[in-house]
Tab-separated table of C-alpha atoms in Angstrom:
chain	number	residue	atom	x	y	z
A	1	UNK	CA	12.348	-29.179	-15.989
A	2	UNK	CA	14.573	-27.254	-13.588
A	3	UNK	CA	14.550	-23.294	-13.525
A	4	UNK	CA	17.830	-22.442	-13.325
A	5	UNK	CA	17.405	-18.510	-13.015
A	6	UNK	CA	15.899	-15.065	-12.819
A	7	UNK	CA	17.290	-11.346	-14.350
A	8	UNK	CA	15.792	-8.506	-13.531
A	9	UNK	CA	17.474	-6.112	-16.308
A	10	UNK	CA	16.610	-2.200	-15.681
A	11	UNK	CA	15.843	0.104	-19.110
A	12	UNK	CA	19.653	1.004	-19.606
A	13	UNK	CA	20.788	-2.828	-19.305
A	14	UNK	CA	21.942	-3.004	-15.563
A	15	UNK	CA	21.314	-5.638	-13.943
A	16	UNK	CA	19.025	-5.188	-10.709
A	17	UNK	CA	18.331	-8.687	-9.566
A	18	UNK	CA	19.768	-11.887	-10.329
A	19	UNK	CA	19.389	-15.254	-9.031
A	20	UNK	CA	19.759	-19.117	-9.370
A	21	UNK	CA	17.567	-21.274	-8.501
A	22	UNK	CA	18.849	-24.807	-9.516
A	23	UNK	CA	22.976	-26.532	-10.050
A	24	UNK	CA	23.600	-26.493	-13.577
A	25	UNK	CA	24.802	-22.993	-14.824
A	26	UNK	CA	28.451	-22.227	-14.680
A	27	UNK	CA	29.361	-20.258	-11.649
A	28	UNK	CA	29.778	-16.796	-12.243
A	29	UNK	CA	31.334	-13.548	-10.400
A	30	UNK	CA	28.401	-10.987	-10.034
A	31	UNK	CA	30.832	-8.723	-12.675
A	32	UNK	CA	30.565	-11.603	-14.719
A	33	UNK	CA	26.499	-11.194	-14.479
A	34	UNK	CA	26.310	-7.708	-15.086
A	35	UNK	CA	28.779	-8.126	-18.761
A	36	UNK	CA	25.973	-10.916	-19.845
A	37	UNK	CA	23.167	-8.397	-18.831
A	38	UNK	CA	24.835	-5.761	-20.779
A	39	UNK	CA	25.260	-7.896	-23.549
A	40	UNK	CA	21.973	-9.539	-24.069
A	41	UNK	CA	20.217	-5.851	-23.701
A	42	UNK	CA	22.447	-4.893	-26.900
A	43	UNK	CA	21.627	-7.985	-28.450
A	44	UNK	CA	17.777	-7.653	-27.567
A	45	UNK	CA	18.240	-4.099	-29.324
A	46	UNK	CA	19.627	-5.476	-32.316
A	47	UNK	CA	16.804	-7.667	-32.629
A	48	UNK	CA	13.959	-5.475	-31.693
A	49	UNK	CA	15.731	-3.566	-34.919
A	50	UNK	CA	15.585	-6.121	-37.604
A	51	UNK	CA	11.997	-7.140	-38.553
A	52	UNK	CA	11.718	-5.961	-41.824
A	53	UNK	CA	8.197	-5.716	-41.537
A	54	UNK	CA	8.055	-2.325	-38.676
A	55	UNK	CA	8.538	-2.285	-35.438
A	56	UNK	CA	9.465	-5.294	-33.398
A	57	UNK	CA	9.026	-6.413	-29.743
A	58	UNK	CA	12.797	-7.809	-29.863
A	59	UNK	CA	13.828	-11.145	-29.219
A	60	UNK	CA	11.505	-13.178	-26.718
A	61	UNK	CA	12.945	-16.870	-26.807
A	62	UNK	CA	16.584	-17.677	-27.284
A	63	UNK	CA	17.039	-21.594	-27.106
A	64	UNK	CA	20.490	-24.121	-26.920
A	65	UNK	CA	20.446	-27.654	-26.518
A	66	UNK	CA	20.694	-27.200	-22.666
A	67	UNK	CA	18.747	-24.262	-22.111
A	68	UNK	CA	16.242	-22.149	-23.076
A	69	UNK	CA	16.406	-18.362	-22.054
A	70	UNK	CA	13.160	-16.248	-22.170
A	71	UNK	CA	12.831	-12.509	-22.285
A	72	UNK	CA	9.771	-10.378	-21.020
A	73	UNK	CA	9.820	-6.918	-21.887
A	74	UNK	CA	7.828	-4.569	-20.090
A	75	UNK	CA	6.369	-1.640	-20.989
A	76	UNK	CA	8.729	1.208	-19.647
A	77	UNK	CA	11.549	-1.178	-20.624
A	78	UNK	CA	12.119	-3.353	-17.469
A	79	UNK	CA	13.510	-7.168	-18.831
A	80	UNK	CA	12.702	-10.242	-17.063
A	81	UNK	CA	15.200	-13.157	-17.690
A	82	UNK	CA	13.980	-16.088	-17.203
A	83	UNK	CA	16.731	-19.289	-17.471
A	84	UNK	CA	15.379	-22.529	-17.883
A	85	UNK	CA	15.538	-26.126	-19.586
A	86	UNK	CA	14.477	-26.551	-22.845
A	87	UNK	CA	11.365	-28.687	-21.667
A	88	UNK	CA	10.167	-26.094	-19.638
A	89	UNK	CA	6.621	-24.707	-20.886
A	90	UNK	CA	5.424	-22.960	-18.506
A	91	UNK	CA	8.303	-19.729	-18.586
A	92	UNK	CA	6.156	-17.166	-20.283
A	93	UNK	CA	3.996	-17.489	-17.342
A	94	UNK	CA	6.612	-17.818	-14.688
A	95	UNK	CA	7.681	-14.075	-16.041
A	96	UNK	CA	4.251	-12.789	-15.903
A	97	UNK	CA	3.949	-13.687	-12.609
A	98	UNK	CA	7.085	-12.702	-11.775
A	99	UNK	CA	6.413	-9.167	-13.580
A	100	UNK	CA	3.742	-9.235	-11.212
A	101	UNK	CA	5.659	-9.942	-8.185
A	102	UNK	CA	7.819	-6.827	-8.961
A	103	UNK	CA	5.322	-4.403	-9.443
A	104	UNK	CA	3.892	-5.520	-6.146
A	105	UNK	CA	6.595	-5.828	-3.693
A	106	UNK	CA	9.418	-3.736	-5.386
A	107	UNK	CA	7.682	-0.924	-7.267
A	108	UNK	CA	5.216	-0.472	-4.065
A	109	UNK	CA	8.167	-0.542	-1.767
A	110	UNK	CA	9.052	2.982	-0.526
A	111	UNK	CA	12.255	2.466	0.160
A	112	UNK	CA	13.498	1.272	-3.627
A	113	UNK	CA	15.073	3.694	-5.676
A	114	UNK	CA	14.134	3.034	-9.497
A	115	UNK	CA	17.034	1.451	-11.602
A	116	UNK	CA	18.673	0.741	-8.833
A	117	UNK	CA	19.338	-3.116	-7.666
A	118	UNK	CA	16.389	-4.593	-5.906
A	119	UNK	CA	17.101	-5.310	-2.069
A	120	UNK	CA	13.195	-6.513	-0.727
A	121	UNK	CA	13.281	-9.008	1.361
A	122	UNK	CA	9.042	-9.115	0.274
A	123	UNK	CA	9.971	-9.707	-3.398
A	124	UNK	CA	12.808	-12.161	-2.633
A	125	UNK	CA	10.093	-14.381	-0.470
A	126	UNK	CA	7.450	-13.922	-3.398
A	127	UNK	CA	10.244	-15.363	-5.723
A	128	UNK	CA	11.311	-17.956	-3.495
A	129	UNK	CA	7.448	-19.198	-3.069
A	130	UNK	CA	6.678	-18.995	-7.108
A	131	UNK	CA	9.665	-20.981	-7.933
A	132	UNK	CA	9.447	-23.476	-5.491
A	133	UNK	CA	5.430	-24.097	-6.669
A	134	UNK	CA	6.873	-24.379	-10.635
A	135	UNK	CA	9.703	-26.743	-9.351
A	136	UNK	CA	8.007	-29.548	-8.267
B	1	UNK	CA	-6.161	28.886	-8.597
B	2	UNK	CA	-4.739	25.968	-11.467
B	3	UNK	CA	-8.047	24.225	-11.233
B	4	UNK	CA	-10.733	26.943	-11.147
B	5	UNK	CA	-9.961	27.647	-14.890
B	6	UNK	CA	-10.690	23.636	-16.160
B	7	UNK	CA	-14.476	24.120	-16.501
B	8	UNK	CA	-15.643	20.923	-16.777
B	9	UNK	CA	-18.490	19.135	-18.205
B	10	UNK	CA	-19.788	17.199	-15.170
B	11	UNK	CA	-21.382	20.299	-13.200
B	12	UNK	CA	-24.224	20.609	-15.797
B	13	UNK	CA	-24.992	17.336	-15.778
B	14	UNK	CA	-25.308	16.948	-12.227
B	15	UNK	CA	-27.452	19.886	-11.726
B	16	UNK	CA	-29.796	19.030	-13.957
B	17	UNK	CA	-30.222	15.236	-12.726
B	18	UNK	CA	-33.079	15.088	-10.727
B	19	UNK	CA	-31.175	12.467	-8.078
B	20	UNK	CA	-28.643	14.481	-7.763
B	21	UNK	CA	-30.556	17.294	-6.101
B	22	UNK	CA	-31.762	14.438	-3.334
B	23	UNK	CA	-28.882	13.897	-2.950
B	24	UNK	CA	-26.799	16.971	-2.951
B	25	UNK	CA	-28.618	19.235	0.300
B	26	UNK	CA	-26.360	22.533	-1.455
B	27	UNK	CA	-28.422	25.030	-3.198
B	28	UNK	CA	-25.879	25.158	-6.173
B	29	UNK	CA	-23.005	22.861	-6.888
B	30	UNK	CA	-20.288	25.275	-7.303
B	31	UNK	CA	-18.154	24.952	-10.380
B	32	UNK	CA	-15.416	27.541	-9.372
B	33	UNK	CA	-14.492	24.841	-6.620
B	34	UNK	CA	-10.548	23.490	-6.580
B	35	UNK	CA	-12.295	19.921	-7.928
B	36	UNK	CA	-10.120	17.545	-9.144
B	37	UNK	CA	-12.924	15.940	-10.881
B	38	UNK	CA	-11.954	16.279	-14.368
B	39	UNK	CA	-8.795	13.922	-13.771
B	40	UNK	CA	-9.819	10.509	-14.639
B	41	UNK	CA	-11.431	8.363	-11.709
B	42	UNK	CA	-9.097	6.089	-10.004
B	43	UNK	CA	-11.891	3.418	-9.185
B	44	UNK	CA	-12.392	1.578	-12.031
B	45	UNK	CA	-14.759	-0.744	-10.508
B	46	UNK	CA	-17.175	2.082	-9.582
B	47	UNK	CA	-17.214	3.541	-12.474
B	48	UNK	CA	-17.697	0.318	-14.556
B	49	UNK	CA	-20.587	0.238	-12.775
B	50	UNK	CA	-22.296	3.329	-13.992
B	51	UNK	CA	-22.993	3.059	-17.349
B	52	UNK	CA	-23.257	6.590	-18.109
B	53	UNK	CA	-19.887	7.194	-16.473
B	54	UNK	CA	-20.226	10.358	-15.168
B	55	UNK	CA	-19.794	10.482	-11.764
B	56	UNK	CA	-20.144	13.230	-9.380
B	57	UNK	CA	-17.451	15.854	-8.475
B	58	UNK	CA	-16.395	14.261	-4.770
B	59	UNK	CA	-17.339	17.294	-2.893
B	60	UNK	CA	-20.890	16.748	-4.193
B	61	UNK	CA	-20.990	13.185	-3.591
B	62	UNK	CA	-23.275	11.384	-0.565
B	63	UNK	CA	-21.168	10.507	2.392
B	64	UNK	CA	-23.324	8.068	3.032
B	65	UNK	CA	-22.740	5.989	0.343
B	66	UNK	CA	-20.055	3.453	1.121
B	67	UNK	CA	-20.738	0.826	-1.262
B	68	UNK	CA	-18.063	1.188	-4.340
B	69	UNK	CA	-16.297	3.804	-2.264
B	70	UNK	CA	-13.482	1.169	-1.556
B	71	UNK	CA	-10.444	2.574	-3.167
B	72	UNK	CA	-8.048	0.301	-4.616
B	73	UNK	CA	-5.308	-1.147	-2.655
B	74	UNK	CA	-2.450	-0.647	-5.550
B	75	UNK	CA	-3.758	2.946	-6.313
B	76	UNK	CA	-2.804	3.606	-2.255
B	77	UNK	CA	0.227	1.347	-1.879
B	78	UNK	CA	1.777	4.026	-4.239
B	79	UNK	CA	0.291	7.243	-2.280
B	80	UNK	CA	1.688	5.767	0.705
B	81	UNK	CA	5.142	5.256	-1.089
B	82	UNK	CA	5.548	8.222	-1.804
B	83	UNK	CA	4.217	9.421	1.149
B	84	UNK	CA	7.115	7.783	2.887
B	85	UNK	CA	9.671	8.911	0.324
B	86	UNK	CA	8.293	12.425	0.699
B	87	UNK	CA	8.826	12.190	4.792
B	88	UNK	CA	12.031	10.525	4.099
B	89	UNK	CA	13.603	13.504	2.287
B	90	UNK	CA	13.172	15.702	4.658
B	91	UNK	CA	14.203	14.359	8.191
B	92	UNK	CA	16.994	12.682	9.994
B	93	UNK	CA	16.610	9.270	11.576
B	94	UNK	CA	13.890	7.012	12.293
B	95	UNK	CA	12.649	8.490	15.061
B	96	UNK	CA	11.764	12.031	13.130
B	97	UNK	CA	10.389	10.014	10.433
B	98	UNK	CA	7.522	7.930	12.393
B	99	UNK	CA	6.757	10.696	14.248
B	100	UNK	CA	6.297	12.856	10.866
B	101	UNK	CA	3.858	9.922	9.870
B	102	UNK	CA	2.605	9.852	12.849
B	103	UNK	CA	1.385	13.560	12.311
B	104	UNK	CA	0.578	12.838	8.923
B	105	UNK	CA	-1.421	9.905	10.112
B	106	UNK	CA	-3.071	12.079	13.147
B	107	UNK	CA	-4.564	14.605	10.430
B	108	UNK	CA	-6.313	11.606	8.700
B	109	UNK	CA	-7.372	10.557	11.889
B	110	UNK	CA	-9.546	13.788	12.726
B	111	UNK	CA	-11.369	13.365	9.960
B	112	UNK	CA	-12.150	9.713	9.850
B	113	UNK	CA	-13.647	10.069	13.277
B	114	UNK	CA	-15.743	12.435	11.945
B	115	UNK	CA	-17.014	10.663	8.756
B	116	UNK	CA	-17.123	7.830	10.890
B	117	UNK	CA	-19.626	9.513	13.012
B	118	UNK	CA	-21.367	11.092	10.615
B	119	UNK	CA	-22.115	7.614	9.193
B	120	UNK	CA	-23.133	6.035	12.009
B	121	UNK	CA	-24.339	7.553	14.547
B	122	UNK	CA	-26.601	10.448	11.899
B	123	UNK	CA	-28.990	7.342	11.373
B	124	UNK	CA	-29.115	5.915	14.674
B	125	UNK	CA	-32.411	6.366	16.499
B	126	UNK	CA	-30.077	7.069	19.975
B	127	UNK	CA	-27.216	8.688	19.086
B	128	UNK	CA	-24.209	8.273	21.442
B	129	UNK	CA	-20.620	8.621	22.032
B	130	UNK	CA	-18.002	6.638	24.155
B	131	UNK	CA	-16.708	8.105	27.270
B	132	UNK	CA	-15.062	4.893	28.442
B	133	UNK	CA	-12.415	3.546	27.989
B	134	UNK	CA	-12.661	0.520	26.950
B	135	UNK	CA	-15.428	0.768	24.884
B	136	UNK	CA	-13.732	3.674	22.853
B	137	UNK	CA	-11.029	0.855	22.250
B	138	UNK	CA	-13.396	-1.104	20.906
B	139	UNK	CA	-14.966	1.156	18.790
B	140	UNK	CA	-11.364	1.908	17.507
B	141	UNK	CA	-10.570	-1.643	17.160
B	142	UNK	CA	-13.732	-2.750	14.997
B	143	UNK	CA	-15.194	0.393	13.922
B	144	UNK	CA	-12.405	2.589	12.774
B	145	UNK	CA	-10.434	-0.247	11.144
B	146	UNK	CA	-13.097	-1.584	9.137
B	147	UNK	CA	-13.477	1.783	8.109
B	148	UNK	CA	-9.845	2.404	7.450
B	149	UNK	CA	-9.113	-1.240	6.236
B	150	UNK	CA	-12.306	-2.965	5.577
B	151	UNK	CA	-11.480	-5.445	8.544
B	152	UNK	CA	-11.190	-5.274	12.344
B	153	UNK	CA	-8.017	-5.170	14.537
B	154	UNK	CA	-6.865	-8.878	15.327
B	155	UNK	CA	-6.706	-7.797	19.322
B	156	UNK	CA	-6.634	-5.385	21.432
B	157	UNK	CA	-4.775	-5.711	24.884
B	158	UNK	CA	-3.683	-4.128	28.310
B	159	UNK	CA	-0.327	-4.125	29.544
B	160	UNK	CA	0.416	-6.005	32.493
B	161	UNK	CA	3.442	-3.545	33.601
B	162	UNK	CA	1.695	-0.196	33.231
B	163	UNK	CA	-1.878	0.272	33.803
B	164	UNK	CA	-2.287	3.473	31.052
B	165	UNK	CA	-1.045	1.062	28.431
B	166	UNK	CA	-3.292	-0.306	25.973
B	167	UNK	CA	-1.922	-1.690	22.877
B	168	UNK	CA	-4.613	-2.743	19.143
B	169	UNK	CA	-2.946	-5.459	17.353
B	170	UNK	CA	-3.169	-6.179	13.405
B	171	UNK	CA	-1.485	-9.330	12.001
B	172	UNK	CA	-1.488	-7.988	8.635
B	173	UNK	CA	-1.516	-4.725	8.418
B	174	UNK	CA	-2.868	-3.740	4.323
B	175	UNK	CA	-0.545	-0.197	4.496
B	176	UNK	CA	2.641	-2.750	5.348
B	177	UNK	CA	1.845	-4.819	2.881
B	178	UNK	CA	4.436	-4.349	0.084
B	179	UNK	CA	6.833	-2.331	2.181
B	180	UNK	CA	9.827	-4.150	3.005
B	181	UNK	CA	12.052	-2.317	5.238
B	182	UNK	CA	15.733	-2.665	4.821
B	183	UNK	CA	17.862	-3.997	7.584
B	184	UNK	CA	19.503	-0.661	8.880
B	185	UNK	CA	15.959	0.614	9.675
B	186	UNK	CA	14.195	-2.748	11.404
B	187	UNK	CA	12.911	-0.969	14.128
B	188	UNK	CA	10.916	1.736	11.818
B	189	UNK	CA	7.117	0.930	11.528
B	190	UNK	CA	5.566	2.567	8.583
B	191	UNK	CA	2.550	2.060	10.801
B	192	UNK	CA	2.756	4.826	12.505
B	193	UNK	CA	0.590	6.637	10.077
B	194	UNK	CA	-1.799	4.345	11.668
B	195	UNK	CA	-0.450	4.862	14.926
B	196	UNK	CA	-1.227	8.764	14.031
B	197	UNK	CA	-4.996	7.474	13.112
B	198	UNK	CA	-5.595	5.883	16.587
B	199	UNK	CA	-4.088	9.268	18.832
B	200	UNK	CA	-6.406	11.754	16.145
B	201	UNK	CA	-9.851	9.606	17.029
B	202	UNK	CA	-8.922	8.888	20.717
B	203	UNK	CA	-7.560	12.774	20.816
B	204	UNK	CA	-11.208	13.352	19.193
B	205	UNK	CA	-13.270	11.055	21.660
B	206	UNK	CA	-11.667	12.599	24.983
B	207	UNK	CA	-9.268	10.232	25.320
B	208	UNK	CA	-5.676	11.924	25.198
B	209	UNK	CA	-2.953	9.855	24.601
B	210	UNK	CA	0.902	9.126	22.791
B	211	UNK	CA	0.280	6.338	20.205
B	212	UNK	CA	2.735	4.721	18.566
B	213	UNK	CA	3.196	1.773	16.511
B	214	UNK	CA	5.755	-1.324	16.737
B	215	UNK	CA	6.573	-4.372	14.591
B	216	UNK	CA	6.109	-7.506	16.617
B	217	UNK	CA	6.640	-10.239	13.773
B	218	UNK	CA	5.623	-14.022	15.213
B	219	UNK	CA	6.650	-16.857	12.791
B	220	UNK	CA	3.016	-17.420	11.561
B	221	UNK	CA	2.728	-13.832	10.801
B	222	UNK	CA	5.686	-12.094	10.120
B	223	UNK	CA	4.306	-8.023	9.870
B	224	UNK	CA	2.153	-7.976	12.756
B	225	UNK	CA	1.965	-4.965	14.430
B	226	UNK	CA	1.240	-3.664	17.506
B	227	UNK	CA	-0.457	0.165	18.240
B	228	UNK	CA	1.147	1.084	21.360
B	229	UNK	CA	-1.558	3.815	23.459
B	230	UNK	CA	0.019	5.199	26.462
B	231	UNK	CA	-3.026	7.297	27.934
B	232	UNK	CA	-2.647	10.292	30.029
B	233	UNK	CA	-3.157	10.731	33.504
B	234	UNK	CA	-6.091	12.542	33.149
B	235	UNK	CA	-7.622	9.643	31.232
B	236	UNK	CA	-7.321	7.178	34.117
B	237	UNK	CA	-8.100	9.630	36.970
B	238	UNK	CA	-11.433	10.005	34.774
B	239	UNK	CA	-12.058	6.494	34.487
B	240	UNK	CA	-11.718	6.057	38.156
B	241	UNK	CA	-14.462	8.872	39.073
B	242	UNK	CA	-16.501	6.917	36.280
B	243	UNK	CA	-16.222	3.739	38.010
B	244	UNK	CA	-18.004	4.984	41.120
């Protein structure tokens, strides 16, 4: 049940963090990742308006034949996106933990500028540890 | 003066409460102080333990009550983060930033010393003040660290090369737990703030010194720091006199 990758998309639709953890995804350039993240942001905005009965949180899972894309939308509009295999059952749990790590090691870091790409060693390290504990 | 206009409801509760009159010897709890107590309490742990949900004004609280007086590390981390960002906008270069953090820490340190002695020595049968260097450093290593970080520091070392240099070592400083210093600023140690606290405490105890913080990571403790204390000459001369 491999986890392929993690994206963090800011509230404006910009990709602020992207990392791959396992082979299996197409190799993309950073520009293509930015475009994809922007597209997903748009799709998410559309899905959140599709509900016939009032407001909706938007797409939470997009599933394909070979992969599953799980989205966690936070109260502030930041999106955590996990790309994993279809059989991965703990995607929501992983995203919650990623959110926690993000809150600790990105938001509490004085050298991080909000809405800008995440460059924090502490965050990288904790994500590596977290993914390691779920990959095995 | 903006806060003086906010007439918060807690004062009346406080002045009629019999317990508070025992706790607070000040004759009239004044409502015209610059109080922030109408702001919601940050310490959720504490308010959860009080069924009434009413807390006295921070200035009126008993100074000796330390149970449940801890501040959440998260709140502190956010405050400290803002403090570093604020300082960073107003300085040129890392040395300047460290110096400013040191100054801010100094202002905390003077208060820490006062409060610590108030709490420990006021109840003691034989109140005392350390006049020798090594016991004074032990006080900082143990009591000051416990008061601020809820744990003692990890080691005290004496410099081999210089007689006037001592080091306090913390393997995992809580104030830096969530901080990742960017690579281009790798010499920066946010524990300069802690160094400022130590400098103030030493100054207050009568051991003037120049205190700086340095990152000394090891494989086991990547965020290990060393607080370097460079004592003034007068201190060493006095130590010599006290020996005889």
